[in-house]
Coordinates of C-alpha atoms in Angstrom, one line a residue:
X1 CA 92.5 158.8 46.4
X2 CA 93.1 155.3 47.6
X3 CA 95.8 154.6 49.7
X4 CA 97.3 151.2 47.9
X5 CA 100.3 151.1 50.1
X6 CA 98.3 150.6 53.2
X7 CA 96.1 148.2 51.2
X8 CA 98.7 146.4 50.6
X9 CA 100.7 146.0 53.8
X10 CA 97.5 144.8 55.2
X11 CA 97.1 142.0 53.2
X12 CA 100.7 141.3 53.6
X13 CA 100.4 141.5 57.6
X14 CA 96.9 139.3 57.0
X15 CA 98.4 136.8 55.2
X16 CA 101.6 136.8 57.5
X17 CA 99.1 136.0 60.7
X18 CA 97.6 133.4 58.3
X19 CA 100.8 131.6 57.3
X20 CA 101.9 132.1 61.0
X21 CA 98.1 130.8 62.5
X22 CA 98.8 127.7 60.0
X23 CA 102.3 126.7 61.2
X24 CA 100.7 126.4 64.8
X25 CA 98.6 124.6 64.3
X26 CA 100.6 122.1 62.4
X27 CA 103.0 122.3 65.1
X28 CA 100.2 122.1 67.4
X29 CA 99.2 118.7 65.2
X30 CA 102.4 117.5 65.3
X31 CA 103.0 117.6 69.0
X32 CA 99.7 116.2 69.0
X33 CA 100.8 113.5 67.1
X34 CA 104.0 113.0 68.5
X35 CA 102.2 113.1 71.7
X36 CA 100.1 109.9 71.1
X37 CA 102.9 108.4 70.0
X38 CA 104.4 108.3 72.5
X39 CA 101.0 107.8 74.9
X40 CA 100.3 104.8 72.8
X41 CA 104.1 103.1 72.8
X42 CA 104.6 102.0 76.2
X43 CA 108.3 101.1 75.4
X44 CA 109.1 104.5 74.2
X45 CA 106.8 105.9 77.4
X46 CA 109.1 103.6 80.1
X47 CA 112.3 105.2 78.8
X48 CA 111.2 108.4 79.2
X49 CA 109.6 107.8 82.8
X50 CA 112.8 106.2 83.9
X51 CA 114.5 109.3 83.5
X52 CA 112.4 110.9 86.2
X53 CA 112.5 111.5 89.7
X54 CA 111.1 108.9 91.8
X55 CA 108.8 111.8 93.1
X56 CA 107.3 112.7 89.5
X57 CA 106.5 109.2 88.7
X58 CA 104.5 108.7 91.9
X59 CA 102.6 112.0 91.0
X60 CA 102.4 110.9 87.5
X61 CA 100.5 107.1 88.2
X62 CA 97.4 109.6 88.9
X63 CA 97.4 110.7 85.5
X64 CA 95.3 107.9 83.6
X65 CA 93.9 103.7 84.8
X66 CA 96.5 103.5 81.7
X67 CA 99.6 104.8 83.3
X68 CA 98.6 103.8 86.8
X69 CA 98.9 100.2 85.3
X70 CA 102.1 100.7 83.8
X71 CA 104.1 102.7 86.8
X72 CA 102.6 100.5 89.1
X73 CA 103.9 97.3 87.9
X74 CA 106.5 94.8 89.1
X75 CA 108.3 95.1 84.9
X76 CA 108.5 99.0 85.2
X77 CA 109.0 99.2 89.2
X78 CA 112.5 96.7 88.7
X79 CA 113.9 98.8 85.8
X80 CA 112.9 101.9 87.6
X81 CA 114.7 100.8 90.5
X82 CA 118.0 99.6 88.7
X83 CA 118.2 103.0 87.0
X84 CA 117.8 105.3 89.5
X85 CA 119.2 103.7 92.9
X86 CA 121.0 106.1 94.5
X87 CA 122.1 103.7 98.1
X88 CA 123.7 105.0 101.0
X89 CA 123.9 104.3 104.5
X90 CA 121.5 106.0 107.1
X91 CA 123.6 106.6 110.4
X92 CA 122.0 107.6 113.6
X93 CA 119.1 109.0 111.1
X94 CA 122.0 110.8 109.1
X95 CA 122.0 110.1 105.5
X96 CA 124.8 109.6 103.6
X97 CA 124.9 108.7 100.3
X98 CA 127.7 106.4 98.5
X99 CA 128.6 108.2 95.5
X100 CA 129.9 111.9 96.4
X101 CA 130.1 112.8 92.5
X102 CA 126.2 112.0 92.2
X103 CA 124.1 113.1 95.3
X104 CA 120.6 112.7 95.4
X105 CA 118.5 114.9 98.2
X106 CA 118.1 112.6 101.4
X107 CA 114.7 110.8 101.4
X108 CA 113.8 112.6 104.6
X109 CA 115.3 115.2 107.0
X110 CA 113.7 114.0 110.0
X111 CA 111.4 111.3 111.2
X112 CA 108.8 113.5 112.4
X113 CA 106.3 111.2 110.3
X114 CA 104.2 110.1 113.1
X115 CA 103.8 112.6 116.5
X116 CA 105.5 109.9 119.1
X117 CA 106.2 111.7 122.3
X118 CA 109.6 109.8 122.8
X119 CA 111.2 110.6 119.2
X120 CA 111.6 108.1 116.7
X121 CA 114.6 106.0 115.5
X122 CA 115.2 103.8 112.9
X123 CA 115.4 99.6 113.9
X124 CA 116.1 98.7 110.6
X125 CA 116.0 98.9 106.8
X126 CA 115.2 96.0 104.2
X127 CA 115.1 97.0 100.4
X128 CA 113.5 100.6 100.6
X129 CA 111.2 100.1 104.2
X130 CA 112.2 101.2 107.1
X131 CA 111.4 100.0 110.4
X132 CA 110.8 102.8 113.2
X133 CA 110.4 102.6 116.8
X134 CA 109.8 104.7 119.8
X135 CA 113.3 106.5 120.6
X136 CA 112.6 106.3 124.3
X137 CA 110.9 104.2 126.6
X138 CA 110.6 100.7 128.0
X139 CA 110.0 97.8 125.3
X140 CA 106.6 97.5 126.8
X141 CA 105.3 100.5 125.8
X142 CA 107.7 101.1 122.4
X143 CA 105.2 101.8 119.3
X144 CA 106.4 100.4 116.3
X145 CA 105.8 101.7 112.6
X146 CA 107.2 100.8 109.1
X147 CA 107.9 103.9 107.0
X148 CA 108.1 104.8 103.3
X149 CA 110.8 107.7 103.1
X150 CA 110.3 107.5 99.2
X151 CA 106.4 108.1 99.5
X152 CA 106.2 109.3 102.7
X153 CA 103.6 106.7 103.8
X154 CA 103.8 105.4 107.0
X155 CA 102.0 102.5 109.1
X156 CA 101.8 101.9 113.3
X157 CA 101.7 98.3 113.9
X158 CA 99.6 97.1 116.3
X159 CA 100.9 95.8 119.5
X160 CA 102.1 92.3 120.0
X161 CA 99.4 90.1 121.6
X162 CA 99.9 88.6 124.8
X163 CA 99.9 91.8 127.1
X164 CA 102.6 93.4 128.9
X165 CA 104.0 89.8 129.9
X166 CA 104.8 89.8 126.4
X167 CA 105.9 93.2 125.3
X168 CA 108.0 93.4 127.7
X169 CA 110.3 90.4 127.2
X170 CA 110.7 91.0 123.0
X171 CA 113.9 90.7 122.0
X172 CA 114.5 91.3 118.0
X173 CA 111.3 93.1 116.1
X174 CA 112.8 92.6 112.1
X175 CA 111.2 93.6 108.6
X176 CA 110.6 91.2 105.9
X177 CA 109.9 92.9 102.5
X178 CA 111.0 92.5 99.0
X179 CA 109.1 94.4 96.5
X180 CA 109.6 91.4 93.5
X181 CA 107.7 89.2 96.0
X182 CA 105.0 90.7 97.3
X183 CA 103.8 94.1 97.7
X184 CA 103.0 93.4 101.5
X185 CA 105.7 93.0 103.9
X186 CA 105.7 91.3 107.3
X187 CA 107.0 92.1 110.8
X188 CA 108.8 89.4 112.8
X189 CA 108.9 89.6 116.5
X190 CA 111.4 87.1 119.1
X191 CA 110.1 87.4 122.7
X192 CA 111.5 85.1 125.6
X193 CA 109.3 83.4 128.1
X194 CA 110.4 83.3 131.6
X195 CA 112.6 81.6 133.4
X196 CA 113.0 78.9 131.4
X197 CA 114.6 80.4 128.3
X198 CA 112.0 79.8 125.8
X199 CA 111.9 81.7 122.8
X200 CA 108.4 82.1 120.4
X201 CA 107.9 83.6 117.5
X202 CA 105.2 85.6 116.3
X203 CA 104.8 87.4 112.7
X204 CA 102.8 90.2 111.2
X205 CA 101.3 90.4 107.8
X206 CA 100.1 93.9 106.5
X207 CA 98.2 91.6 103.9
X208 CA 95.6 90.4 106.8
X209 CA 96.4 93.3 109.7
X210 CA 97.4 90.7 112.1
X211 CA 100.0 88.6 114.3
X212 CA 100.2 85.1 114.0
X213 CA 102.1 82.7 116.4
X214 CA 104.3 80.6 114.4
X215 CA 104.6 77.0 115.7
X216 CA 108.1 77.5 116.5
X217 CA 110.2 78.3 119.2
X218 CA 113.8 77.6 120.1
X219 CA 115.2 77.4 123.4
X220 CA 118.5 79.6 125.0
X221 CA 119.9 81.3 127.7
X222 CA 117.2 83.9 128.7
X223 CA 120.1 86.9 128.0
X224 CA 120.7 85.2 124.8
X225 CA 121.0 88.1 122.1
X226 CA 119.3 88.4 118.6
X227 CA 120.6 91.4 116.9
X228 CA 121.4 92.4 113.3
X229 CA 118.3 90.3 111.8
X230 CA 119.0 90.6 107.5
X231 CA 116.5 89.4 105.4
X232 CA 116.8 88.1 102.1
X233 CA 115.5 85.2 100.0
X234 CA 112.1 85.2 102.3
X235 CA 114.3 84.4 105.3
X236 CA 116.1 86.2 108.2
X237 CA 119.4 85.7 109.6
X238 CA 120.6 86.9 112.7
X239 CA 124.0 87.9 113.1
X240 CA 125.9 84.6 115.0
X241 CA 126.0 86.2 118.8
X242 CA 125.5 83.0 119.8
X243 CA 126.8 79.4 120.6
X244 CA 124.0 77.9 118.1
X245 CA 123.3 80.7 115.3
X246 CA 119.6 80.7 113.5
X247 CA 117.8 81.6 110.7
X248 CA 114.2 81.4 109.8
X249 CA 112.0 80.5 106.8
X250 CA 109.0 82.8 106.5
X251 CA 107.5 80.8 103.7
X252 CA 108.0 77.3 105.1
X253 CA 107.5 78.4 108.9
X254 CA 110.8 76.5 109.5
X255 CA 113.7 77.2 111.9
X256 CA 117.0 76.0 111.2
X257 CA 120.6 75.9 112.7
X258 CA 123.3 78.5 110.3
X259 CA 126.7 77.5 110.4
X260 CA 129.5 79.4 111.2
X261 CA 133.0 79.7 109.5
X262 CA 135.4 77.9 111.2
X263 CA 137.6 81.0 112.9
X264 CA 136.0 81.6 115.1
X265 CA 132.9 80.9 117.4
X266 CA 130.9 83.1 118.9
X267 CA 130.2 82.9 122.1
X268 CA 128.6 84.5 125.4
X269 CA 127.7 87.4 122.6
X270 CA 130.3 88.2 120.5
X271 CA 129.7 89.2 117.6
X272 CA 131.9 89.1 114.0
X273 CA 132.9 92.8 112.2
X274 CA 129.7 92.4 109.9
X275 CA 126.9 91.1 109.3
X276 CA 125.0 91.3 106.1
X277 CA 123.4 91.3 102.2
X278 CA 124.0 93.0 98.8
X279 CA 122.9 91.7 95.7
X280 CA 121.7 88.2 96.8
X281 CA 124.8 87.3 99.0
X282 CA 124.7 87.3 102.9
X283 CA 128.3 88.2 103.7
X284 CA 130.4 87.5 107.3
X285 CA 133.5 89.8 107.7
X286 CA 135.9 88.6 110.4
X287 CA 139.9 89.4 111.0
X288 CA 142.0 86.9 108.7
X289 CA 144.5 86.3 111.4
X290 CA 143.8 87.1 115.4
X291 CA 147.7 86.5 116.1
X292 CA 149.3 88.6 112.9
X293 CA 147.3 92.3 112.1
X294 CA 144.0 93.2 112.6
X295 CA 143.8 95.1 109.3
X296 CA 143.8 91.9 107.2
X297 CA 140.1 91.2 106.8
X298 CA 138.2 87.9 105.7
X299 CA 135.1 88.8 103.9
X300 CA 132.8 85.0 103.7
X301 CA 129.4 84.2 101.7
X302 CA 126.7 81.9 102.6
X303 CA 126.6 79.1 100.5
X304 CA 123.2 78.7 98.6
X305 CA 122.3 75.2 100.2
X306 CA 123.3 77.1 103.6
X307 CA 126.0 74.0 104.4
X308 CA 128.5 76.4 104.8
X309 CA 131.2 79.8 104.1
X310 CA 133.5 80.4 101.6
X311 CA 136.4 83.0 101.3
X312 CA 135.3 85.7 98.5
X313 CA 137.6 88.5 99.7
X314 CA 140.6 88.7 101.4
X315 CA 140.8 92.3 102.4
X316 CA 143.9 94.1 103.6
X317 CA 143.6 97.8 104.9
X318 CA 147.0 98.7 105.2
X319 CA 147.2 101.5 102.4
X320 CA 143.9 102.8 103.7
X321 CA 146.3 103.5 107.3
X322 CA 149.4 104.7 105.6
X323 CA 146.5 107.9 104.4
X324 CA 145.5 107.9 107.6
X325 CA 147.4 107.0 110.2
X326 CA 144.9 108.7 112.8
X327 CA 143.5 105.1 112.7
X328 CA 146.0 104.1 115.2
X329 CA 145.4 104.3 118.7
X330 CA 148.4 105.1 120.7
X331 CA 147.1 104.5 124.3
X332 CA 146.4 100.8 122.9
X333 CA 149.0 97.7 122.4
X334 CA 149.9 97.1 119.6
X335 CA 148.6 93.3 120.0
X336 CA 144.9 94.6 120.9
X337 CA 142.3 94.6 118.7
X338 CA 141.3 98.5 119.6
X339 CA 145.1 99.0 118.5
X340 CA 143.4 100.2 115.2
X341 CA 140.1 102.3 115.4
X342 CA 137.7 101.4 112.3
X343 CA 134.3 100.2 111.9
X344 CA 133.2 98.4 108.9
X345 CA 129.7 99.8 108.1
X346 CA 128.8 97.7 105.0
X347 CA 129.7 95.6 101.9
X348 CA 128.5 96.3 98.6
X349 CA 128.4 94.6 95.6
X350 CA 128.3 95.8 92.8
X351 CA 127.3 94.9 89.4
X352 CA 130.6 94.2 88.0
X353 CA 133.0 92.4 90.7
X354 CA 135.8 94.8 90.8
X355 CA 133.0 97.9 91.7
X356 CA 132.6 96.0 95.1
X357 CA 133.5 98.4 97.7
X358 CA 133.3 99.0 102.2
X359 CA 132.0 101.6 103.8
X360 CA 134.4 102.1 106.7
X361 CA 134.6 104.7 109.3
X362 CA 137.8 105.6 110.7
X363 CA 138.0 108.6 113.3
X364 CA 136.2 111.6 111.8
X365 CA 135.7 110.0 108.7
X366 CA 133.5 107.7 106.6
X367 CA 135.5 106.3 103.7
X368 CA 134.4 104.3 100.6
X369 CA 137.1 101.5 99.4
X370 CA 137.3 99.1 96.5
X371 CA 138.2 96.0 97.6
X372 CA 139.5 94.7 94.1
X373 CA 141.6 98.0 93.1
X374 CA 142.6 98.9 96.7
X375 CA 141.8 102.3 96.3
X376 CA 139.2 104.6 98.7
X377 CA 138.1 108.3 98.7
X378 CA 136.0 109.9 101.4
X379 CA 132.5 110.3 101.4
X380 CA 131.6 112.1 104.5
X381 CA 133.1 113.9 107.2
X382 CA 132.4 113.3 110.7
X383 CA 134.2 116.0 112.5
X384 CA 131.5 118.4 113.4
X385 CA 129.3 115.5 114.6
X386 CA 130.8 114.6 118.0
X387 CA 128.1 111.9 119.2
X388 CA 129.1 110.2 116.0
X389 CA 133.0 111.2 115.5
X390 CA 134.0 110.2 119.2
X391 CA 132.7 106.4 118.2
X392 CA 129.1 106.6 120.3
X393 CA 128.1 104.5 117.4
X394 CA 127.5 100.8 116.8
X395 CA 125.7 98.4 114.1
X396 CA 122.4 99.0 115.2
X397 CA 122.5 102.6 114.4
X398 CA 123.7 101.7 110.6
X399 CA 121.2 101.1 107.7
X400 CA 121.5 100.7 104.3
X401 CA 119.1 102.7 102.1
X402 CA 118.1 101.9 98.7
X403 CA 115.3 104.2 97.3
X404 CA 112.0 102.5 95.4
X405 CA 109.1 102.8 94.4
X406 CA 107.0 100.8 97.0
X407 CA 103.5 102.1 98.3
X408 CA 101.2 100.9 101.0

């Protein structure tokens, strides 16, 4: 006798696995499809590869000549970059983002990237490099090394020529890189001659591998300092620390005079609250009024001919004390400047005017405030660091950090 009910739930189950074997394989087709779609629209591709972490789009440019192109050039690397920035400050190695809400893991956790016996400390940062050198040690023997945190590439540069004669008398090593210029980035050293106060200046160009003495030199007293280089616009400033306040063209090899705004002259090494770029604009913060309050601050911009400073914020932190009136320091005068402790750590522009904010650090604290709405909110708490919290920190030991996607 045949058994028609089994006959019949096979076919049922064979023609089940067929209908089922067919909708893969159109789904297959489709994804297929949609696939090349996508593969072959490099607008629709861009969007979805800005959405990525930086990480997965370096790993990524290894997947086809095709995509290498596309991730790998200057269009896709500025719209990548505007996207995903996620700045913040690096202090004493420490990074600290800007925006609490949105943290992003820290590029590194220590700069163990290179086995130097004497540690390793940051020098510097300019858009995304960073400029390392030996923690420890005389300048004669210091190693110096420009690091990737985003790709992890590092490279040592070679010693300064001219021997230990040389080495030992540098006196400002600065990074010059912007990655809408030039994939290569230079190194700028200062050294003094002795005794007669002669300063030369020699650059290094990853492009060729080597130093090059630039034709020209200044002359100052031989303790003259030349901290807080900023570069921007193929050209570094250094903070004014002194009587006649420089900056140099790297494209034009020329050295000129930067002038100061008229409060205040610095002299024998001082030095104004801060010193340097966001967006395009090298900024200058001083106190508005030595006589009145030192909370009132006077935030200038470099004029694009360089002839001079204007006023672009007038700043006054006297909400920011009434939160935290730990900023006073009781054991000071009232008339002092040390009356209130804060450090300005950096100005930031942002993309609209009124999203320009500080980063300030007042005892135990690191605090973010908009200087159009006059409000601030904490972004990092110092307490539990005492080398930092107890003000064993200064401007050298501050860096700005903003993530791309350069490679060596």
């Amino acid at each position: 006798m045949v058994n028609t009910r089994a006959k019949l739930q096979k076919i049922h189950n064979t023609t089940k696995l067929c209908f089922s074997e067919a909708a893969m394989a159109d789904s297959d087709h489709l994804a297929t499809q949609s696939g090349a779609l996508i593969g072959s629209n490099d607008d629709l591709l861009i969007q979805i590869l800005l959405r990525l972490p930086v990480t997965s789009v370096l790993r990524f440019r290894s997947v086809s000549k095709h995509w290498q192109s596309l991730l790998s050039h200057q269009h896709f690397t500025l719209l990548y970059n505007k996207v995903s920035i996620s700045p913040g400050l690096f202090v004493s190695n420490l990074y600290i983002p800007f925006d609490v809400q949105n943290q992003s893991p820290p590029p590194f956790r220590n700069l163990d990237f290179y086995p130097d016996i004497c540690g390793i400390r940051i020098v510097q940062s300019c858009n995304g490099l960073l400029l390392c050198c030996s923690k420890r040690g005389h300048e004669r023997v210091r190693k110096y090394y420009v690091f990737n945190p985003t790709t992890k590439q590092f490279a040592l540069i070679p010693s300064v020529p001219g021997g230990m004669d040389v080495r030992k008398t540098i006196r400002f090593m600065g990074l010059a890189f912007h990655q809408t210029g030039c994939v290569h980035y230079k190194v700028v050293c200062i050294h003094v001659v002795k005794p007669d106060g002669l300063f030369k200046i020699q650059i290094y160009s990853s492009d060729t591998g080597k130093w090059k003495i630039s034709d020209q030199s200044f002359y100052a007293p031989y303790y003259t300092p030349l901290r807080y280089g900023v570069f921007l616009n193929q050209t570094i400033y250094w903070a004014p620390s002194c009587v006649n306040p420089l900056y140099f063209k790297l494209d034009t090899q020329e050295l000129k005079s930067l002038p100061l705004p008229s409060v205040e002259v610095y002299g024998d090494g001082g030095m104004p609250l801060y010193f340097g770029e966001s967006r395009g604009h090298l900024h200058l913060v001083e106190r508005a009024d030595w006589g009145e309050t030192h909370l009132h601050l006077n935030v200038y911009e470099l004029l694009n001919d360089h002839s001079g400073w204007f006023l672009k914020y007038a700043v006054e932190l006297d909400e920011l004390l009434n939160a935290y009136p730990e900023m006073i320091n009781s054991y000071q005068d009232p008339s002092s400047p040390r009356y209130y402790e804060f450090e300005l750590f950096d100005v930031v522009r942002g993309e609209e005017e009124d999203e320009t904010f500080m980063v300030i650090k007042i005892p135990g604290k690191i605090i973010r405030y908009n200087v159009v709405y006059k409000s601030f909110k904490q972004i990092f708490d110092l307490s539990h660091l005492l080398d930092i919290s107890y003000g064993r920190i200064g401007h050298s030991d501050v860096h700005r950090y903003i993530e791309n996607l350069a490679s060596f």
